[in-house]
Each structure stands twice: as C-alpha cells, then as structure tokens.
Coordinates of C-alpha atoms in Angstrom, one line a residue:
M16 CA -25.1 -17.7 14.3
I17 CA -25.0 -20.6 11.4
T18 CA -24.4 -24.1 12.9
S19 CA -24.4 -27.7 11.6
P20 CA -24.9 -30.7 13.2
A21 CA -22.6 -32.1 10.5
F22 CA -19.7 -30.8 12.7
A23 CA -20.7 -32.2 15.9
G24 CA -18.1 -34.7 17.8
K25 CA -15.5 -33.8 14.8
R26 CA -12.1 -32.4 15.8
Y27 CA -11.1 -29.0 14.0
A28 CA -7.9 -27.1 14.0
I29 CA -8.1 -23.3 13.7
L30 CA -5.4 -20.9 12.6
G31 CA -6.0 -17.4 12.8
L32 CA -8.4 -15.9 15.4
A33 CA -9.5 -12.7 13.9
R34 CA -12.9 -11.8 12.4
S35 CA -13.5 -14.8 10.3
G36 CA -11.4 -17.1 12.4
M37 CA -13.4 -16.1 15.8
A38 CA -16.7 -16.7 13.9
T39 CA -15.3 -19.9 12.9
L40 CA -14.4 -20.9 16.6
D41 CA -18.1 -19.7 17.7
S42 CA -20.0 -21.9 14.9
L43 CA -18.1 -24.9 15.5
H44 CA -18.1 -24.9 19.3
A45 CA -21.8 -24.2 19.2
S46 CA -22.3 -27.1 16.6
G47 CA -20.4 -29.4 19.3
A48 CA -17.3 -29.8 17.5
E49 CA -13.7 -30.3 19.2
L50 CA -11.7 -27.4 18.8
L51 CA -7.8 -26.6 18.7
A52 CA -7.3 -23.1 18.2
W53 CA -4.1 -20.7 17.5
D54 CA -3.2 -17.1 16.7
N55 CA -0.1 -15.1 17.5
R56 CA -1.8 -12.6 19.6
Q57 CA -2.0 -13.5 23.3
D58 CA -5.5 -11.6 23.7
L59 CA -7.2 -13.7 21.1
R60 CA -5.9 -16.8 22.6
E61 CA -7.2 -15.7 25.7
I62 CA -10.5 -15.3 24.3
A63 CA -10.7 -18.6 22.5
A64 CA -9.5 -20.7 25.5
R65 CA -13.0 -20.6 26.7
K66 CA -14.3 -22.8 23.8
A67 CA -10.9 -24.5 22.3
T68 CA -7.7 -26.2 23.6
I69 CA -5.0 -23.7 22.7
G70 CA -2.2 -25.1 20.8
D71 CA 0.1 -24.0 17.8
P72 CA -1.0 -26.4 14.9
M73 CA 2.6 -26.1 13.6
E74 CA 3.5 -28.0 17.1
C75 CA 0.7 -30.5 17.6
D76 CA -0.2 -33.7 15.9
L77 CA -3.2 -33.2 13.3
T78 CA -3.8 -36.8 12.4
G79 CA -7.4 -37.6 12.6
Y80 CA -8.4 -33.9 12.6
E81 CA -11.6 -33.2 10.2
A82 CA -9.9 -30.0 8.9
L83 CA -7.5 -27.2 9.5
V84 CA -9.4 -24.0 9.1
V85 CA -7.3 -21.1 8.1
S86 CA -7.8 -17.6 7.9
P87 CA -7.7 -16.2 4.3
G88 CA -4.7 -14.0 5.5
V89 CA -2.5 -17.0 5.9
P90 CA -0.1 -17.2 2.7
L91 CA -0.3 -20.9 2.2
N92 CA 2.1 -20.4 -0.7
S93 CA 4.9 -19.8 2.0
H94 CA 3.8 -21.0 5.5
P95 CA 5.1 -24.1 6.5
I96 CA 1.7 -25.3 7.6
A97 CA 0.7 -26.2 4.2
K98 CA 3.3 -28.6 4.1
K99 CA 2.5 -30.0 7.4
A100 CA -1.1 -30.4 6.9
A101 CA -0.7 -32.5 3.6
L102 CA 1.8 -34.7 5.4
E103 CA -0.6 -35.6 8.1
G104 CA -3.5 -35.9 5.7
V105 CA -5.5 -32.9 6.9
P106 CA -7.7 -30.7 4.3
I107 CA -6.9 -27.0 5.0
I108 CA -10.3 -25.1 4.4
G109 CA -12.0 -21.6 5.3
D110 CA -15.0 -20.4 6.7
I111 CA -16.9 -20.3 3.3
E112 CA -16.2 -24.0 2.7
L113 CA -17.9 -24.7 6.4
F114 CA -20.8 -22.3 5.3
A115 CA -20.9 -24.7 2.2
Q116 CA -21.0 -27.7 4.2
A117 CA -23.6 -26.6 6.7
R118 CA -26.4 -25.3 3.9
D119 CA -28.0 -28.9 3.4
Q120 CA -29.2 -27.8 7.3
L121 CA -30.6 -24.4 6.6
P122 CA -33.7 -23.3 5.4
T123 CA -34.3 -23.3 1.6
H124 CA -32.2 -20.6 0.3
K125 CA -30.0 -19.4 -2.6
V126 CA -26.6 -18.1 -2.9
V127 CA -25.0 -15.4 -5.4
G128 CA -20.9 -15.6 -5.2
I129 CA -19.2 -12.7 -6.6
T130 CA -15.6 -12.5 -7.5
G131 CA -13.1 -10.4 -9.5
T132 CA -10.2 -8.2 -8.9
N133 CA -12.1 -4.8 -8.8
G134 CA -15.6 -4.0 -8.3
K135 CA -16.5 -6.9 -6.1
S136 CA -17.4 -5.1 -2.8
T137 CA -19.6 -2.3 -4.8
T138 CA -21.7 -5.3 -7.0
T139 CA -22.1 -7.4 -3.7
A140 CA -23.6 -4.3 -1.7
L141 CA -25.6 -3.6 -4.8
I142 CA -27.1 -7.2 -5.5
H143 CA -27.9 -7.2 -1.6
H144 CA -29.6 -4.0 -1.8
I145 CA -31.8 -4.7 -4.9
I146 CA -32.8 -8.3 -3.3
E147 CA -33.8 -6.5 -0.1
S148 CA -35.7 -3.9 -1.9
T149 CA -38.1 -6.7 -3.2
S150 CA -38.6 -7.6 0.7
V151 CA -36.9 -11.0 0.0
P152 CA -34.7 -11.6 3.3
A153 CA -30.9 -11.4 2.4
V154 CA -27.4 -11.0 4.0
M155 CA -24.0 -10.0 2.9
G156 CA -21.0 -12.4 4.0
G157 CA -17.7 -13.3 2.8
N158 CA -15.1 -10.6 2.3
I159 CA -17.6 -7.9 3.2
G160 CA -19.4 -7.2 6.4
V161 CA -20.0 -9.6 9.0
P162 CA -18.4 -13.0 8.7
I163 CA -21.0 -15.3 7.1
L164 CA -21.0 -17.8 10.0
S165 CA -21.6 -15.0 12.5
Q166 CA -24.9 -14.5 10.4
E167 CA -28.1 -15.5 11.5
P168 CA -29.6 -18.3 9.3
L169 CA -32.2 -16.7 6.7
A170 CA -36.0 -17.5 6.7
D171 CA -37.0 -19.7 3.7
G172 CA -36.5 -18.3 0.3
G173 CA -33.5 -15.9 1.5
V174 CA -30.4 -15.0 -0.4
Y175 CA -26.9 -15.1 0.9
V176 CA -24.7 -12.6 -1.2
L177 CA -21.0 -13.6 -0.9
E178 CA -18.1 -11.6 -1.8
L179 CA -15.4 -14.0 -2.7
S180 CA -11.7 -13.1 -2.8
S181 CA -9.1 -15.5 -4.7
Y182 CA -7.9 -16.4 -1.1
Q183 CA -11.1 -17.5 0.0
I184 CA -11.7 -19.6 -3.0
D185 CA -8.5 -21.3 -2.4
L186 CA -10.0 -22.4 0.9
T187 CA -13.2 -23.5 -0.6
F188 CA -14.3 -26.8 -2.2
S189 CA -18.1 -27.5 -2.4
L190 CA -19.7 -24.1 -2.7
D191 CA -22.3 -24.6 -5.3
C192 CA -23.5 -20.9 -6.0
D193 CA -27.1 -20.3 -7.8
V194 CA -25.5 -17.4 -9.2
A195 CA -21.9 -17.4 -9.8
M196 CA -20.2 -14.1 -11.2
L197 CA -16.6 -13.2 -12.5
L198 CA -16.5 -9.4 -12.9
N199 CA -13.0 -9.0 -14.5
I200 CA -9.4 -10.0 -13.7
S201 CA -6.1 -7.9 -13.6
P202 CA -2.7 -8.5 -12.0
D203 CA -2.9 -8.3 -8.3
H204 CA -2.0 -10.1 -5.0
L205 CA 0.8 -11.8 -7.1
D206 CA 3.2 -12.1 -3.9
R207 CA 0.5 -15.2 -3.1
Y208 CA 0.6 -16.8 -6.5
D209 CA 3.4 -17.9 -8.7
S210 CA 2.2 -16.2 -11.7
F211 CA -0.7 -14.1 -12.8
H212 CA -2.2 -17.3 -14.6
D213 CA -2.3 -18.9 -11.3
Y214 CA -4.1 -16.0 -9.6
A215 CA -6.9 -15.9 -12.6
A216 CA -7.2 -19.6 -12.2
A217 CA -7.8 -19.3 -8.6
K218 CA -10.6 -16.8 -9.6
A219 CA -12.1 -18.8 -12.0
R220 CA -12.2 -21.7 -9.7
L221 CA -15.4 -20.8 -8.4
F222 CA -17.1 -22.0 -11.3
D223 CA -15.7 -25.5 -10.9
M224 CA -18.0 -25.9 -8.2
L225 CA -21.1 -24.7 -10.2
G226 CA -24.2 -27.0 -10.6
A227 CA -25.1 -27.6 -14.4
D228 CA -28.4 -26.2 -13.9
H229 CA -27.2 -22.8 -12.1
T230 CA -26.0 -19.7 -13.4
A231 CA -22.5 -18.3 -14.5
I232 CA -22.2 -14.4 -15.2
F233 CA -19.0 -13.3 -17.0
S234 CA -18.6 -9.4 -16.8
G235 CA -14.9 -8.6 -17.8
D236 CA -13.7 -8.1 -21.6
D237 CA -10.0 -8.7 -20.1
E238 CA -8.1 -11.7 -21.6
K239 CA -8.4 -13.9 -18.6
S240 CA -12.0 -13.4 -18.1
R241 CA -12.6 -14.2 -21.7
L242 CA -10.6 -17.3 -21.2
A243 CA -12.4 -18.6 -18.2
L244 CA -15.7 -17.8 -20.2
H245 CA -14.7 -19.6 -23.3
G246 CA -13.2 -22.6 -21.1
L247 CA -16.4 -23.0 -19.4
R248 CA -18.4 -23.0 -22.7
D249 CA -16.2 -25.4 -24.2
L250 CA -16.7 -28.1 -21.1
G251 CA -20.5 -27.8 -22.0
R252 CA -21.0 -28.7 -18.1
V253 CA -23.0 -25.3 -17.2
Q254 CA -25.9 -24.5 -19.4
N255 CA -26.8 -21.1 -18.2
I256 CA -23.7 -19.0 -19.1
V257 CA -24.5 -15.2 -19.3
D258 CA -22.0 -12.5 -20.9
T259 CA -22.5 -9.0 -20.1
S260 CA -19.5 -7.6 -21.3
N261 CA -21.5 -6.3 -24.4
R262 CA -24.8 -5.5 -22.7
R263 CA -26.1 -1.9 -22.7
V264 CA -28.4 -0.5 -20.1
E265 CA -29.7 3.2 -20.1
G266 CA -30.4 5.4 -17.2
Q267 CA -27.1 5.7 -15.3
A268 CA -27.6 9.3 -14.8
D269 CA -30.4 8.5 -12.7
W270 CA -28.0 6.3 -10.3
P271 CA -26.0 8.9 -8.5
S272 CA -23.8 6.6 -6.5
L273 CA -23.1 4.5 -9.5
Q274 CA -21.2 6.8 -11.8
G275 CA -18.4 6.2 -14.0
P276 CA -17.7 3.2 -16.5
H277 CA -16.7 0.8 -14.1
N278 CA -19.7 1.3 -12.0
L279 CA -22.2 1.0 -14.9
Q280 CA -20.2 -2.4 -15.6
N281 CA -20.9 -3.3 -11.9
A282 CA -24.6 -2.2 -12.1
I283 CA -25.1 -4.5 -15.4
A284 CA -23.5 -7.3 -13.7
A285 CA -25.7 -7.0 -10.8
I286 CA -28.7 -6.6 -13.0
A287 CA -27.9 -10.0 -14.7
A288 CA -27.4 -11.7 -11.3
V289 CA -31.0 -10.4 -9.9
E290 CA -32.9 -11.1 -13.1
A291 CA -31.4 -14.7 -12.7
L292 CA -33.3 -14.8 -9.3
G293 CA -36.0 -13.4 -11.1
I294 CA -36.2 -10.0 -10.0
G295 CA -37.8 -7.8 -12.9
E296 CA -36.8 -4.4 -14.4
D297 CA -39.4 -2.6 -12.7
Q298 CA -38.1 -3.6 -9.1
W299 CA -34.2 -3.2 -10.3
R300 CA -34.4 0.2 -11.8
L301 CA -36.0 1.5 -8.6
A302 CA -33.4 0.0 -6.3
L303 CA -30.5 1.4 -8.4
A304 CA -31.7 4.9 -8.0
S305 CA -31.8 4.4 -4.1
F306 CA -28.4 2.8 -4.0
K307 CA -26.1 4.6 -1.2
G308 CA -22.9 3.2 -2.7
L309 CA -20.0 2.1 -0.1
A310 CA -17.6 4.0 1.9
H311 CA -14.3 4.8 0.1
R312 CA -15.6 3.4 -3.4
M313 CA -16.4 6.8 -5.4
E314 CA -18.0 8.0 -2.2
R315 CA -19.5 11.6 -2.3
V316 CA -18.1 13.0 0.8
A317 CA -18.7 16.4 0.5
E318 CA -19.7 19.4 -1.8
A319 CA -19.1 23.1 -1.4
H320 CA -19.5 26.1 -4.0
G321 CA -20.1 23.8 -6.9
V322 CA -17.1 21.6 -6.1
L323 CA -17.7 17.7 -5.3
F324 CA -15.2 15.8 -3.3
V325 CA -15.1 12.1 -4.3
N326 CA -13.8 9.5 -1.9
D327 CA -12.4 6.3 -4.0
S328 CA -9.6 5.5 -1.8
K329 CA -10.2 1.7 -2.4
A330 CA -8.6 2.1 -6.0
T331 CA -5.6 0.4 -5.0
N332 CA -4.1 -0.1 -8.3
P333 CA -4.2 1.6 -11.6
A334 CA -7.0 -0.9 -13.1
S335 CA -9.6 0.5 -10.5
T336 CA -8.4 3.9 -10.7
G337 CA -8.8 4.3 -14.7
P338 CA -12.6 3.8 -14.7
A339 CA -12.9 6.2 -11.7
L340 CA -11.2 8.9 -13.8
G341 CA -13.7 8.4 -16.6
A342 CA -16.7 9.5 -14.3
Y343 CA -16.3 13.3 -14.3
P344 CA -14.9 15.6 -16.9
N345 CA -13.1 18.2 -15.1
I346 CA -10.9 16.2 -12.2
H347 CA -8.4 17.7 -9.6
W348 CA -6.6 13.8 -9.1
I349 CA -5.1 13.2 -5.9
L350 CA -3.1 9.7 -6.2
G351 CA 0.1 8.2 -4.6
G352 CA 1.0 5.7 -2.1
V353 CA 2.6 2.1 -2.4
P354 CA 2.8 1.5 -6.0
K355 CA 1.6 -2.1 -7.4
S356 CA 3.0 -1.2 -11.0
E357 CA 5.2 1.1 -12.4
N358 CA 2.9 2.6 -15.0
L359 CA -0.6 4.0 -15.4
E360 CA -1.5 2.6 -18.4
E361 CA -5.2 1.6 -17.4
C362 CA -5.5 5.4 -16.5
E363 CA -4.2 7.0 -19.7
P364 CA -7.4 6.5 -21.6
F365 CA -8.9 9.3 -19.3
F366 CA -6.0 11.8 -18.9
D367 CA -8.4 14.2 -20.9
N368 CA -10.5 14.6 -17.9
I369 CA -7.8 15.3 -15.5
V370 CA -7.3 19.4 -14.5
K371 CA -4.4 18.7 -12.4
A372 CA -2.9 16.0 -10.4
Y373 CA -1.6 16.2 -7.0
T374 CA 0.6 13.4 -5.9
I375 CA 1.2 12.0 -2.4
G376 CA 3.4 9.1 -0.7
E377 CA 6.1 7.0 -1.7
A378 CA 5.0 6.8 -5.6
A379 CA 4.9 10.6 -5.9
P380 CA 8.1 10.8 -7.7
M381 CA 7.7 8.1 -10.1
F382 CA 4.0 9.4 -10.8
E383 CA 5.3 13.1 -11.2
K384 CA 7.8 11.7 -14.2
L385 CA 4.8 9.6 -15.7
L386 CA 2.2 12.7 -15.6
T387 CA 4.3 15.5 -16.6
D388 CA 4.1 15.5 -20.2
H389 CA 0.3 14.8 -20.0
M390 CA -1.2 17.4 -17.3
P391 CA 0.1 19.9 -14.5
V392 CA 1.1 18.1 -11.7
E393 CA 2.0 19.3 -8.0
S394 CA 4.1 17.4 -5.4
C395 CA 2.3 17.4 -2.2
E396 CA 3.6 14.7 -0.2
M397 CA 0.8 14.7 2.4
M398 CA -3.1 14.2 2.2
L399 CA -4.2 17.4 3.8
T400 CA -1.7 19.6 1.5
A401 CA -3.1 17.8 -1.4
V402 CA -6.5 18.6 -0.8
Q403 CA -5.8 22.1 0.3
R404 CA -4.2 22.8 -2.8
A405 CA -6.7 21.0 -5.2
A406 CA -9.5 23.1 -3.1
A407 CA -7.6 26.2 -3.9
N408 CA -7.5 25.4 -7.6
A409 CA -11.0 23.9 -8.1
K410 CA -13.7 25.7 -9.8
P411 CA -17.4 25.2 -9.8
G412 CA -18.6 22.4 -11.6
E413 CA -15.1 20.4 -11.1
V414 CA -14.6 17.4 -8.9
I415 CA -11.7 16.7 -6.1
L416 CA -11.1 13.0 -6.7
L417 CA -8.9 10.9 -4.4
S418 CA -8.4 7.7 -6.3
P419 CA -4.7 6.7 -5.5
A420 CA -3.7 3.8 -7.7
C421 CA -1.7 2.4 -4.8
A422 CA -1.9 0.6 -1.6
S423 CA -2.0 2.9 1.6
F424 CA 0.7 1.4 3.8
D425 CA 3.2 3.9 3.3
Q426 CA 1.5 6.7 5.2
F427 CA -2.0 4.8 6.3
R428 CA -3.0 1.9 8.3
D429 CA -5.6 0.8 5.2
F430 CA -7.5 2.2 2.7
E431 CA -10.1 3.1 5.1
A432 CA -7.9 5.2 7.1
R433 CA -6.7 6.7 3.9
G434 CA -10.1 7.5 2.7
D435 CA -11.3 8.8 6.2
C436 CA -8.1 11.3 6.3
F437 CA -9.5 12.5 2.7
R438 CA -13.0 13.1 4.1
C439 CA -11.3 15.0 7.1
A440 CA -9.1 16.9 5.1
A441 CA -12.3 17.8 2.8
E442 CA -14.5 19.0 5.8
S443 CA -11.5 20.8 7.3
V444 CA -11.1 23.0 3.9
I445 CA -14.8 23.7 3.9
V446 CA -15.1 24.7 7.3
K447 CA -12.1 26.9 7.0
D448 CA -13.8 28.5 3.9
M449 CA -16.9 29.1 5.7
V450 CA -15.1 30.8 8.8
G451 CA -13.0 32.8 6.4
T452 CA -16.3 34.0 4.6
A453 CA -18.1 34.8 8.0
A454 CA -15.1 37.1 8.9
R455 CA -14.9 38.9 5.6
D456 CA -18.7 39.4 5.9
A457 CA -18.5 40.6 9.4
A458 CA -15.6 43.0 8.7
Q459 CA -17.9 44.5 5.9

C-alpha cells in the first residue's frame, strides 16, 4: 500500500469504510496515524476496530484533528458533518488528497488525472493500457479499479493514471497532475450540486491545482468545457494547454473496442495524454489496436448468425447513449430504467441508425411516446423479453445494443448487474437457438 511519514503521529477521522475508506484506514494506520473511524455498517466497524477507535464523528469532538477523511459517497451538500467540521476547524478531504500529500515520499513518478461526465473510465483504461504497452510501470486508481492508497508504490519513472469524479475533486486540494484532462461536461449528479454551473465548476477545479509547467487537455466541445478552456487560457497561468476537440486521427476501423464517435473522442484525448508523456505514434497505434475495452462500455459480449450483441450498460444518461447509437448503422436498441431527463435530445441525431427500439423499466412509457414517431417501438418491460424479441427480429449484419440512457435502480442493483443480465440473456438466446437448430437437424 501507499504510506507516508507525513501522516505519522497525526489524528484523522474517517467517515465511510467501504472500498476507499478501508484503504484509507489501512494506509493511515500503517503510516503511524491515530484514527477515529465510523460506518453505519456494524461489520465494517468491527473490522476497523483493529486499527482505529470506533466513534461517529457527528458525536465526537474533532478539534485538533488533522483532517476528516470522507468517502466520495457522503453527500456534503446535505450531510450535517460538513457544518460540524467547519465549526470545529477540521478540513474535509478524501483519499485522493492523501495520495497527493504522500507523493513527495514516493519514487519519482508522474500523474495523469482524467475527469468529465462521460468516457472517464474508458479513457483512463486506454491511457493505462498504452503506457503499460511501452513497458513503463503504471497503475489505475481513483474512481476505477483498486483504491489508489491500496496500490503498491510504483518504481522510479512510473505513472499513476487516476479517474476522478467531481465528488473526488471536491475532496482534493493539492493534486498537481503532470497531465490533467477534461473530457466533457453535461448535466449529471445534480442532486449533489445547487446547479449545473456548480457541477461544472467542480470538474474544472482539477486545473486549479495544476502546475504552470504541466499539461491541461480539453476534449469536449460543449459549452461548459469551452468555458473552462477559455478561463484557463485567460488566466495565463498554465502554459501547456491542448485542445483536442477539432483534432482528427485516422485508423479507428483498426480499433475494434473503440467504435463510435464517443470512443474516437476518447482515443484522441488518450493520444494527447500519452504524447505529453513522450509516447510516440508508432507506440500508441499498436496499443489502440490491442485495447480490449471495459465491461459494460460498448462491450462486445456475443455474436451469432452475423448478429452482434453489445453491452453499453454504463450509458446511464442520453448524452452517453447518443454516441453509442452512432457506432453502428443498423441497431436494435434496448433502453430504459430510471430516467435522468425527460427527453432524448442527445440521441436524436442517430435515430436513422435504429431499426427498432425495445423499452424496459420505469422510463418505458415515456420513451415509447418520445420514439414512436421516429421508429418502431416495442414495450418489453424486462431485459430478457427485450433481448429475446430483438434477437428474433435482428438480421445478419445488425447489432443488438443495450444502451439504456437511464440509471438502473428500478430493476437492478447497479449498471454492472444490468449489463450482466443483458450478457446472460444474450447467451441464453444463442444457446436456445443452437439447441433448436440441433434438434431440427436431428429430426431431418
């Protein structure tokens, strides 16, 4: 794990003991810190009791503590801990800030930070893949994979590649990335912010921590991304500013796991990041071709009789679904769940690519009304029904795409569970078809 003598002898309170919280507990304990820890789950409190005093920060005097470390899932806009910590003069930070504070004690390294509303995980994984393909040591962390403090410190010359949500940036104050990237900004997580403007400002704050000689990359052509770009340029503080929104790179057809206009944007942003690290075109082109992609993000899960099944369950809003619809010309589109908006405007430019739509979940009635004038629509309610009907209708060369444009919580635990259900449904349809074919052949 990552530790630091900078934490030794200091007192920290930890609120939230899930993945990042437990990693924080282990790191600070191993560093010699004195800890107070709390989680609503008793089993997690029992685990933490081996290394910390168990107590609710809401009920304990925090005066004199170095910091209160909270999980990104704690809603500071509504949780009373924010007011209490302010009254007692205790800063609220997250595990990424602890990593930033530990950097001086780590072997020489670089950090790439990636934020944005859509595409963060794919771009983070792609940058990590490209770097690793050059035999440079690298790890992923932040909002993806293993918590950063649980990672083994990299050897000299290594690169930490961090996916950063707005929640994590809210809790970070000294992370000076060597390369900081903003992919795009569209309305999301507005339950945690007073306005879209405040959400966008949280994203852009990644650049407030950037050193003058480091690199800022802007990928999106949306209004908020443009404002952040022009604002940084106007300040004149950061010299290396790269705008990839109009950059063109040929060869996407050779990158099977990076199809669609959004993945082209992700790839171009990743190229800019690795070039800033000194990686050349001959190296990144090979890596783009070998990239396998991430589960639930335009994931090719099955193919039968010329019909491709693609799992894009991570597309939880129309802005992320729209580009997915642009990836293929003949799509049987499965969508629905808990809606985040009352329209599908970001999807409309790609309606001509849809052969038929299959609606599921809570949003189904609304989506049927929105889509009926543009394409055939079939109400299915459940995932298995939608996959079965799409498979019955699809012809060779067509694609069955789950890209829901919605959250998953009406029918599934999370988007991963929804994607797994789609994969199982696709496999069951294929197996059923194979059995049926075998039975017909035997009868003949």
